[in-house]
C-alpha positions as a LaTeX table, in Angstrom:
\begin{tabular}{lrrr}
\hline
Residue & $x$ (\AA) & $y$ (\AA) & $z$ (\AA) \\
\hline
Met1 & 44.59 & $-11.81$ & $-73.35$ \\
Thr2 & 42.69 & $-11.00$ & $-70.23$ \\
Ile3 & 39.96 & $-8.28$ & $-71.28$ \\
Ile4 & 38.20 & $-6.57$ & $-68.93$ \\
Asp5 & 34.91 & $-4.40$ & $-70.31$ \\
Val6 & 33.93 & $-1.38$ & $-68.01$ \\
His7 & 31.22 & $-0.51$ & $-69.58$ \\
His8 & 28.01 & $-3.02$ & $-70.34$ \\
His9 & 24.54 & $-2.20$ & $-69.56$ \\
Pro10 & 22.09 & $-5.34$ & $-68.73$ \\
Thr11 & 18.39 & $-4.69$ & $-69.22$ \\
Leu12 & 17.11 & $-6.09$ & $-65.60$ \\
Pro13 & 13.73 & $-7.72$ & $-65.85$ \\
Gly14 & 13.08 & $-6.70$ & $-62.27$ \\
Leu15 & 13.52 & $-3.15$ & $-62.98$ \\
Ile16 & 11.24 & $-3.47$ & $-66.19$ \\
Ala17 & 8.74 & $-5.22$ & $-63.77$ \\
His18 & 8.94 & $-2.00$ & $-61.08$ \\
Gln19 & 7.84 & 0.14 & $-63.87$ \\
Glu20 & 5.02 & $-1.99$ & $-65.20$ \\
Arg21 & 3.82 & $-1.84$ & $-62.03$ \\
Arg22 & 3.61 & 1.61 & $-61.88$ \\
Gly23 & 2.12 & 2.21 & $-65.28$ \\
Leu24 & 5.04 & 3.53 & $-66.66$ \\
Pro25 & 5.89 & 3.83 & $-70.36$ \\
Val26 & 8.64 & 1.11 & $-70.96$ \\
Phe27 & 11.46 & 1.46 & $-73.70$ \\
Arg28 & 11.27 & $-1.64$ & $-75.96$ \\
Gly29 & 13.35 & $-0.40$ & $-78.64$ \\
Gly30 & 16.68 & $-1.27$ & $-77.15$ \\
Pro31 & 18.64 & $-4.60$ & $-78.22$ \\
Ala32 & 17.85 & $-7.97$ & $-76.25$ \\
Trp33 & 20.16 & $-8.88$ & $-73.50$ \\
Ser34 & 20.30 & $-11.46$ & $-70.68$ \\
Pro35 & 23.55 & $-13.28$ & $-69.67$ \\
Asp36 & 23.70 & $-15.95$ & $-72.33$ \\
Ile37 & 23.28 & $-13.08$ & $-74.84$ \\
Ala38 & 25.85 & $-11.13$ & $-73.06$ \\
Leu39 & 28.26 & $-13.87$ & $-72.77$ \\
Glu40 & 27.73 & $-14.48$ & $-76.72$ \\
Gln41 & 28.75 & $-10.55$ & $-77.31$ \\
Met42 & 31.47 & $-11.23$ & $-75.09$ \\
Ala43 & 33.05 & $-13.98$ & $-77.20$ \\
Ile44 & 32.84 & $-11.53$ & $-80.09$ \\
Thr45 & 35.62 & $-9.27$ & $-78.43$ \\
Asp46 & 37.14 & $-12.59$ & $-76.33$ \\
Thr47 & 36.20 & $-10.13$ & $-73.38$ \\
Thr48 & 36.99 & $-12.03$ & $-70.21$ \\
Met49 & 34.98 & $-10.03$ & $-67.85$ \\
Ser50 & 32.42 & $-7.40$ & $-68.32$ \\
Val51 & 31.34 & $-5.21$ & $-65.66$ \\
Leu52 & 27.92 & $-4.36$ & $-65.35$ \\
Ser53 & 26.19 & $-0.65$ & $-64.84$ \\
Val54 & 22.66 & 0.43 & $-64.65$ \\
Pro55 & 23.21 & 4.20 & $-63.85$ \\
Ala56 & 19.65 & 5.60 & $-63.60$ \\
Asp57 & 17.66 & 8.24 & $-62.67$ \\
Leu58 & 15.05 & 6.36 & $-60.64$ \\
Ser59 & 13.07 & 9.37 & $-59.26$ \\
Trp60 & 9.85 & 7.83 & $-60.96$ \\
Ala61 & 10.20 & 5.27 & $-57.93$ \\
Gly62 & 9.06 & 8.10 & $-55.43$ \\
Arg63 & 8.92 & 6.68 & $-51.86$ \\
Asp64 & 9.67 & 3.28 & $-52.84$ \\
Leu65 & 13.26 & 4.79 & $-54.08$ \\
Gly66 & 15.66 & 2.70 & $-51.82$ \\
Ala67 & 13.41 & $-0.04$ & $-52.21$ \\
Val68 & 13.65 & $-0.35$ & $-55.89$ \\
Thr69 & 17.32 & 0.60 & $-55.51$ \\
Gly70 & 17.76 & $-2.44$ & $-53.81$ \\
Asp71 & 15.79 & $-4.78$ & $-55.79$ \\
Leu72 & 18.00 & $-3.71$ & $-59.16$ \\
Asn73 & 21.30 & $-4.17$ & $-56.87$ \\
Glu74 & 19.93 & $-7.41$ & $-56.04$ \\
Glu75 & 19.63 & $-8.48$ & $-59.38$ \\
Leu76 & 23.17 & $-7.06$ & $-60.43$ \\
Ala77 & 24.52 & $-9.28$ & $-57.49$ \\
Glu78 & 22.96 & $-12.37$ & $-58.47$ \\
Ile79 & 24.00 & $-12.22$ & $-62.25$ \\
Val80 & 27.74 & $-11.78$ & $-60.79$ \\
Arg81 & 27.14 & $-14.90$ & $-58.30$ \\
Asn82 & 25.97 & $-16.95$ & $-61.13$ \\
Ala83 & 29.24 & $-15.95$ & $-63.06$ \\
Pro84 & 31.91 & $-14.78$ & $-60.67$ \\
Thr85 & 34.72 & $-14.87$ & $-63.15$ \\
Arg86 & 32.40 & $-13.32$ & $-66.28$ \\
Phe87 & 30.86 & $-10.75$ & $-64.77$ \\
Gly88 & 31.52 & $-7.83$ & $-61.86$ \\
Ala89 & 29.33 & $-4.63$ & $-61.32$ \\
Phe90 & 28.83 & $-1.35$ & $-60.27$ \\
Ala91 & 26.00 & $-0.60$ & $-58.02$ \\
Thr92 & 23.28 & 1.57 & $-59.01$ \\
Leu93 & 22.15 & 4.55 & $-56.32$ \\
Pro94 & 18.65 & 5.41 & $-55.34$ \\
Leu95 & 19.15 & 8.96 & $-56.91$ \\
Pro96 & 18.27 & 12.16 & $-56.63$ \\
Asp97 & 18.18 & 11.61 & $-52.97$ \\
Pro98 & 21.64 & 12.38 & $-51.85$ \\
Asp99 & 21.47 & 11.25 & $-48.10$ \\
Leu100 & 19.69 & 7.86 & $-49.25$ \\
Ala101 & 22.06 & 7.30 & $-52.05$ \\
Thr102 & 25.18 & 7.91 & $-49.39$ \\
Ala103 & 23.72 & 5.18 & $-47.12$ \\
His104 & 23.53 & 3.01 & $-49.94$ \\
Ala105 & 26.29 & 3.43 & $-51.71$ \\
Val106 & 28.02 & 2.60 & $-48.31$ \\
Ala107 & 26.39 & $-0.36$ & $-47.90$ \\
Ala108 & 27.11 & $-1.87$ & $-51.28$ \\
Leu109 & 30.92 & $-1.11$ & $-51.23$ \\
Asp110 & 31.44 & $-2.35$ & $-47.48$ \\
Ser111 & 29.26 & $-5.47$ & $-48.48$ \\
Gly112 & 31.89 & $-6.73$ & $-51.11$ \\
Arg113 & 29.84 & $-7.61$ & $-53.63$ \\
Phe114 & 30.23 & $-4.51$ & $-55.97$ \\
Glu115 & 33.35 & $-3.07$ & $-57.75$ \\
Gly116 & 32.33 & 0.47 & $-56.96$ \\
Val117 & 28.89 & 2.77 & $-57.77$ \\
Ala118 & 27.27 & 3.89 & $-61.15$ \\
Met119 & 26.07 & 7.75 & $-61.35$ \\
Leu120 & 24.38 & 9.72 & $-64.25$ \\
Thr121 & 26.24 & 12.95 & $-64.69$ \\
Ser122 & 23.08 & 14.73 & $-63.12$ \\
Tyr123 & 19.90 & 14.31 & $-62.01$ \\
Gln124 & 16.80 & 16.64 & $-62.72$ \\
Gly125 & 19.67 & 19.45 & $-63.81$ \\
Ala126 & 21.38 & 19.15 & $-60.76$ \\
Tyr127 & 25.42 & 17.95 & $-61.59$ \\
Leu128 & 27.23 & 15.63 & $-59.11$ \\
Ala129 & 29.04 & 19.01 & $-58.60$ \\
Gln130 & 26.61 & 20.40 & $-56.40$ \\
Pro131 & 26.96 & 21.20 & $-52.40$ \\
Glu132 & 24.30 & 18.41 & $-51.89$ \\
Tyr133 & 26.47 & 15.29 & $-53.34$ \\
Ser134 & 28.89 & 16.67 & $-51.10$ \\
Ala135 & 28.18 & 13.72 & $-48.11$ \\
Leu136 & 28.07 & 10.94 & $-50.56$ \\
Leu137 & 31.36 & 12.26 & $-52.41$ \\
Gln138 & 33.38 & 11.85 & $-48.93$ \\
Glu139 & 32.08 & 8.63 & $-48.02$ \\
Leu140 & 32.82 & 7.32 & $-51.72$ \\
Asp141 & 36.20 & 9.11 & $-51.21$ \\
Ala142 & 36.91 & 7.41 & $-47.91$ \\
Arg143 & 36.38 & 4.36 & $-49.45$ \\
Asp144 & 39.01 & 4.75 & $-52.40$ \\
Ala145 & 35.81 & 3.93 & $-54.43$ \\
Val146 & 35.87 & 3.43 & $-58.07$ \\
Val147 & 32.61 & 5.82 & $-59.30$ \\
Phe148 & 31.46 & 5.23 & $-63.38$ \\
Ile149 & 29.89 & 8.22 & $-64.70$ \\
His150 & 27.56 & 8.24 & $-67.39$ \\
Pro151 & 26.07 & 11.09 & $-69.30$ \\
Ile152 & 22.70 & 11.96 & $-69.43$ \\
Leu153 & 20.31 & 10.41 & $-72.02$ \\
Val154 & 19.23 & 13.34 & $-74.87$ \\
Phe155 & 16.57 & 12.76 & $-76.89$ \\
Asp156 & 16.40 & 15.60 & $-78.48$ \\
Ala157 & 18.42 & 15.44 & $-82.33$ \\
Pro158 & 20.15 & 19.04 & $-82.56$ \\
Ala159 & 20.90 & 19.93 & $-86.33$ \\
Gly160 & 19.05 & 16.63 & $-86.74$ \\
Leu161 & 21.58 & 14.55 & $-85.38$ \\
Pro162 & 20.36 & 11.69 & $-82.91$ \\
Gly163 & 21.05 & 12.65 & $-79.34$ \\
Pro164 & 23.16 & 10.23 & $-78.47$ \\
Leu165 & 25.76 & 10.67 & $-81.07$ \\
Leu166 & 26.99 & 13.74 & $-79.51$ \\
Glu167 & 25.03 & 15.22 & $-76.97$ \\
Gly168 & 26.26 & 12.35 & $-74.36$ \\
Thr169 & 29.90 & 13.05 & $-74.85$ \\
Phe170 & 29.07 & 16.87 & $-74.58$ \\
Asp171 & 27.03 & 16.17 & $-71.10$ \\
Thr172 & 30.03 & 14.37 & $-69.94$ \\
Thr173 & 32.40 & 17.17 & $-71.05$ \\
Arg174 & 29.84 & 19.70 & $-69.18$ \\
Ala175 & 29.95 & 17.28 & $-65.96$ \\
Val176 & 33.68 & 16.80 & $-65.78$ \\
Thr177 & 33.81 & 21.06 & $-66.17$ \\
Ala178 & 31.41 & 21.44 & $-63.51$ \\
Leu179 & 33.63 & 19.15 & $-60.95$ \\
Ala180 & 36.73 & 20.67 & $-61.81$ \\
Ala181 & 35.49 & 24.09 & $-61.11$ \\
Ala182 & 34.07 & 23.05 & $-57.63$ \\
Asp183 & 37.38 & 21.47 & $-57.13$ \\
Val184 & 36.12 & 17.95 & $-56.38$ \\
Phe185 & 39.16 & 16.34 & $-58.03$ \\
Ala186 & 41.17 & 17.58 & $-55.19$ \\
Arg187 & 38.75 & 17.43 & $-52.84$ \\
Phe188 & 38.19 & 13.78 & $-53.43$ \\
Pro189 & 41.49 & 12.56 & $-54.37$ \\
Arg190 & 40.87 & 9.01 & $-53.70$ \\
Ile191 & 37.83 & 8.38 & $-55.66$ \\
Arg192 & 38.98 & 6.76 & $-59.38$ \\
Phe193 & 36.74 & 8.61 & $-61.80$ \\
Ile194 & 35.92 & 6.98 & $-64.56$ \\
Phe195 & 33.93 & 8.81 & $-67.75$ \\
Pro196 & 33.24 & 6.70 & $-70.92$ \\
His197 & 33.19 & 7.16 & $-74.37$ \\
Thr198 & 36.76 & 8.64 & $-74.28$ \\
Gly199 & 35.92 & 11.31 & $-71.81$ \\
Gly200 & 34.12 & 12.72 & $-74.57$ \\
Met201 & 35.95 & 16.49 & $-75.23$ \\
Val202 & 38.11 & 16.22 & $-71.77$ \\
Pro203 & 41.02 & 14.95 & $-72.94$ \\
Tyr204 & 41.27 & 17.23 & $-75.85$ \\
Ile205 & 40.20 & 20.43 & $-73.95$ \\
Lys206 & 42.11 & 20.41 & $-70.11$ \\
Trp207 & 43.64 & 23.56 & $-70.43$ \\
Arg208 & 40.17 & 25.16 & $-71.28$ \\
Ile209 & 38.65 & 23.33 & $-68.66$ \\
Ala210 & 41.77 & 24.33 & $-65.93$ \\
Met211 & 41.47 & 28.04 & $-67.04$ \\
His212 & 38.00 & 27.95 & $-66.04$ \\
Ala213 & 38.60 & 26.42 & $-62.53$ \\
Leu214 & 40.67 & 29.45 & $-61.78$ \\
Gln215 & 38.93 & 32.03 & $-63.63$ \\
Gly216 & 35.33 & 30.69 & $-62.57$ \\
Gly217 & 33.73 & 32.34 & $-65.69$ \\
Asp218 & 35.51 & 36.04 & $-65.38$ \\
Trp219 & 37.72 & 36.44 & $-68.29$ \\
Asn220 & 39.68 & 39.05 & $-66.59$ \\
Val221 & 41.25 & 37.19 & $-63.85$ \\
Pro222 & 44.80 & 36.91 & $-64.59$ \\
Val223 & 46.01 & 33.07 & $-64.95$ \\
Thr224 & 49.71 & 31.94 & $-64.52$ \\
Ala225 & 51.20 & 28.84 & $-66.66$ \\
Glu226 & 52.03 & 27.66 & $-63.23$ \\
Ala227 & 48.52 & 27.36 & $-61.72$ \\
Leu228 & 47.47 & 26.03 & $-65.21$ \\
Asp229 & 49.57 & 23.15 & $-65.06$ \\
Ala230 & 48.41 & 22.80 & $-61.24$ \\
Glu231 & 44.93 & 22.39 & $-62.34$ \\
Ile232 & 45.57 & 20.21 & $-65.02$ \\
Arg233 & 47.44 & 17.81 & $-63.02$ \\
Lys234 & 43.91 & 17.39 & $-61.04$ \\
Leu235 & 42.62 & 16.33 & $-64.28$ \\
Asp236 & 45.38 & 13.73 & $-64.96$ \\
Gly237 & 44.15 & 11.17 & $-62.51$ \\
Leu238 & 40.75 & 10.30 & $-64.19$ \\
Tyr239 & 40.14 & 7.36 & $-66.22$ \\
Tyr240 & 38.52 & 7.26 & $-69.66$ \\
Asp241 & 37.21 & 3.95 & $-71.26$ \\
Thr242 & 37.52 & 3.68 & $-74.87$ \\
Thr243 & 34.00 & 3.02 & $-75.77$ \\
Leu244 & 32.77 & 3.83 & $-79.27$ \\
Asn245 & 35.22 & 6.62 & $-79.39$ \\
Leu246 & 39.39 & 5.27 & $-79.05$ \\
Gly247 & 40.11 & 7.59 & $-81.70$ \\
Pro248 & 43.02 & 10.16 & $-80.70$ \\
Leu249 & 43.11 & 9.07 & $-76.73$ \\
Leu250 & 46.31 & 7.31 & $-76.88$ \\
Gln251 & 48.23 & 10.17 & $-78.15$ \\
Leu252 & 46.06 & 12.79 & $-75.25$ \\
Glu253 & 46.31 & 10.32 & $-72.19$ \\
Arg254 & 48.68 & 8.12 & $-70.32$ \\
Ser255 & 48.04 & 4.63 & $-71.30$ \\
Asp256 & 47.93 & 3.64 & $-67.53$ \\
Arg257 & 44.16 & 5.70 & $-67.61$ \\
Ile258 & 42.64 & 4.24 & $-70.40$ \\
Leu259 & 39.94 & 1.28 & $-69.75$ \\
Phe260 & 38.52 & $-1.25$ & $-72.37$ \\
Gly261 & 34.85 & $-0.69$ & $-72.85$ \\
Thr262 & 32.03 & $-1.71$ & $-75.66$ \\
Asp263 & 28.67 & $-0.65$ & $-74.73$ \\
Val264 & 27.32 & $-4.09$ & $-74.72$ \\
Pro265 & 24.40 & $-4.50$ & $-75.84$ \\
Trp266 & 24.04 & $-1.17$ & $-77.79$ \\
Ala267 & 27.12 & $-1.81$ & $-79.87$ \\
Asn268 & 26.39 & $-4.00$ & $-82.70$ \\
Glu269 & 27.86 & $-7.38$ & $-83.61$ \\
Ser270 & 29.64 & $-5.88$ & $-86.57$ \\
Ile271 & 31.60 & $-2.48$ & $-83.94$ \\
Leu272 & 32.56 & $-4.75$ & $-81.48$ \\
Pro273 & 35.26 & $-6.33$ & $-83.30$ \\
Leu274 & 36.35 & $-3.22$ & $-84.19$ \\
Glu275 & 36.47 & $-1.69$ & $-81.12$ \\
Arg276 & 38.44 & $-5.00$ & $-79.87$ \\
Glu277 & 40.88 & $-4.60$ & $-82.53$ \\
Tyr278 & 41.24 & $-0.63$ & $-82.47$ \\
Ala279 & 41.93 & $-1.04$ & $-78.39$ \\
Thr280 & 44.27 & $-4.10$ & $-78.68$ \\
Arg281 & 46.28 & $-3.67$ & $-81.27$ \\
Val282 & 50.22 & $-3.18$ & $-81.17$ \\
Arg283 & 50.87 & 0.04 & $-83.60$ \\
Asp284 & 53.60 & 2.58 & $-84.03$ \\
Gly285 & 54.29 & 4.33 & $-80.89$ \\
Trp286 & 52.26 & 1.81 & $-78.56$ \\
Thr287 & 53.60 & $-1.12$ & $-76.99$ \\
Thr288 & 52.66 & $-4.36$ & $-75.83$ \\
Glu289 & 52.66 & $-2.99$ & $-72.42$ \\
Gln290 & 50.72 & $-0.70$ & $-72.96$ \\
Val291 & 48.02 & $-2.62$ & $-75.02$ \\
Ala292 & 48.13 & $-5.38$ & $-71.61$ \\
Ala293 & 47.21 & $-2.12$ & $-69.66$ \\
Val294 & 44.79 & $-0.74$ & $-71.74$ \\
Ser295 & 42.84 & $-4.55$ & $-72.12$ \\
Ser296 & 43.03 & $-5.62$ & $-68.49$ \\
Glu297 & 45.66 & $-4.46$ & $-66.11$ \\
Asn298 & 44.77 & $-0.96$ & $-65.21$ \\
Ala299 & 40.92 & $-2.25$ & $-64.62$ \\
Leu300 & 42.73 & $-5.06$ & $-62.37$ \\
Arg301 & 44.47 & $-2.36$ & $-60.50$ \\
Ile302 & 41.48 & $-0.43$ & $-59.01$ \\
Leu303 & 38.62 & $-2.93$ & $-59.57$ \\
Pro304 & 39.06 & $-4.40$ & $-55.88$ \\
His305 & 37.31 & $-7.77$ & $-56.51$ \\
Ala306 & 37.84 & $-8.78$ & $-59.91$ \\
Gly307 & 41.26 & $-9.57$ & $-60.11$ \\
Arg308 & 40.63 & $-11.78$ & $-57.01$ \\
Arg309 & 38.18 & $-13.79$ & $-58.45$ \\
Leu310 & 39.57 & $-14.44$ & $-61.88$ \\
Ala311 & 43.05 & $-15.13$ & $-59.99$ \\
Ala312 & 41.05 & $-17.94$ & $-57.68$ \\
Glu313 & 39.73 & $-19.29$ & $-61.05$ \\
Val314 & 43.38 & $-19.78$ & $-62.05$ \\
Ser315 & 45.00 & $-20.95$ & $-58.72$ \\
Ser316 & 41.95 & $-23.90$ & $-59.13$ \\
\hline
\end{tabular}
């Protein structure tokens, strides 16, 4: 079985070096990562190819924002060059500078080296639905871009619970709701958005998101069933990965909109086989064809270069 993992975060030595040169604190508590370690972890899930992403707020780079982003993307591209049938990559953008990000997105996508771009849900409190990101979204739409949207890191512990446990999924839900309210999914219909961790609460509360898009926060605005259905259809084109949260997604979303994800290296070696088993097991009401779609076919349909590299390996 071919398995494509769209949610894999490398630790890049060059990025760490840039932070150290600026005297910035570098988080040392994360799991070790290198291409070799990645391949070992991919073997646990029989993953054929992982698409790497480093969605990050690079505002700490200051006037070197563009240079740091360029170096980071060169590191990603080098990993792919060294193992083109095992890795792909989403380009990182120099955000929070929307104009610079637009230029880098155009260059990255037109280079043919990246499967799409990776961004956070927001930068310094500004979500991607804000008007300053419209030019960027327009260029992404013009290129049929795949856009991987990752939630921001929340370090607080509401209710005594670790931030990453729930707050990331809530942040994703907030971001999708803001994009729907700004009609981004209709204005830029050619962008293929991927929302990780099964999109947070989005598949479960589409009705509520659609209602807000129509009412804009004014609960007195009348809403019709036809208008709600039209708004919900705009959400039906989103993609979700299975990372750490497959749960009821199979009952809530079309199987052609679900992608396999793991969160390597953050998912430990006991979790990885569970993720694979849950996402690739034929079960009641789920067919072999749907398993194949989630495992790889959906990803290969939207990733512009990964499929060609894998096909070339088979033909050779």
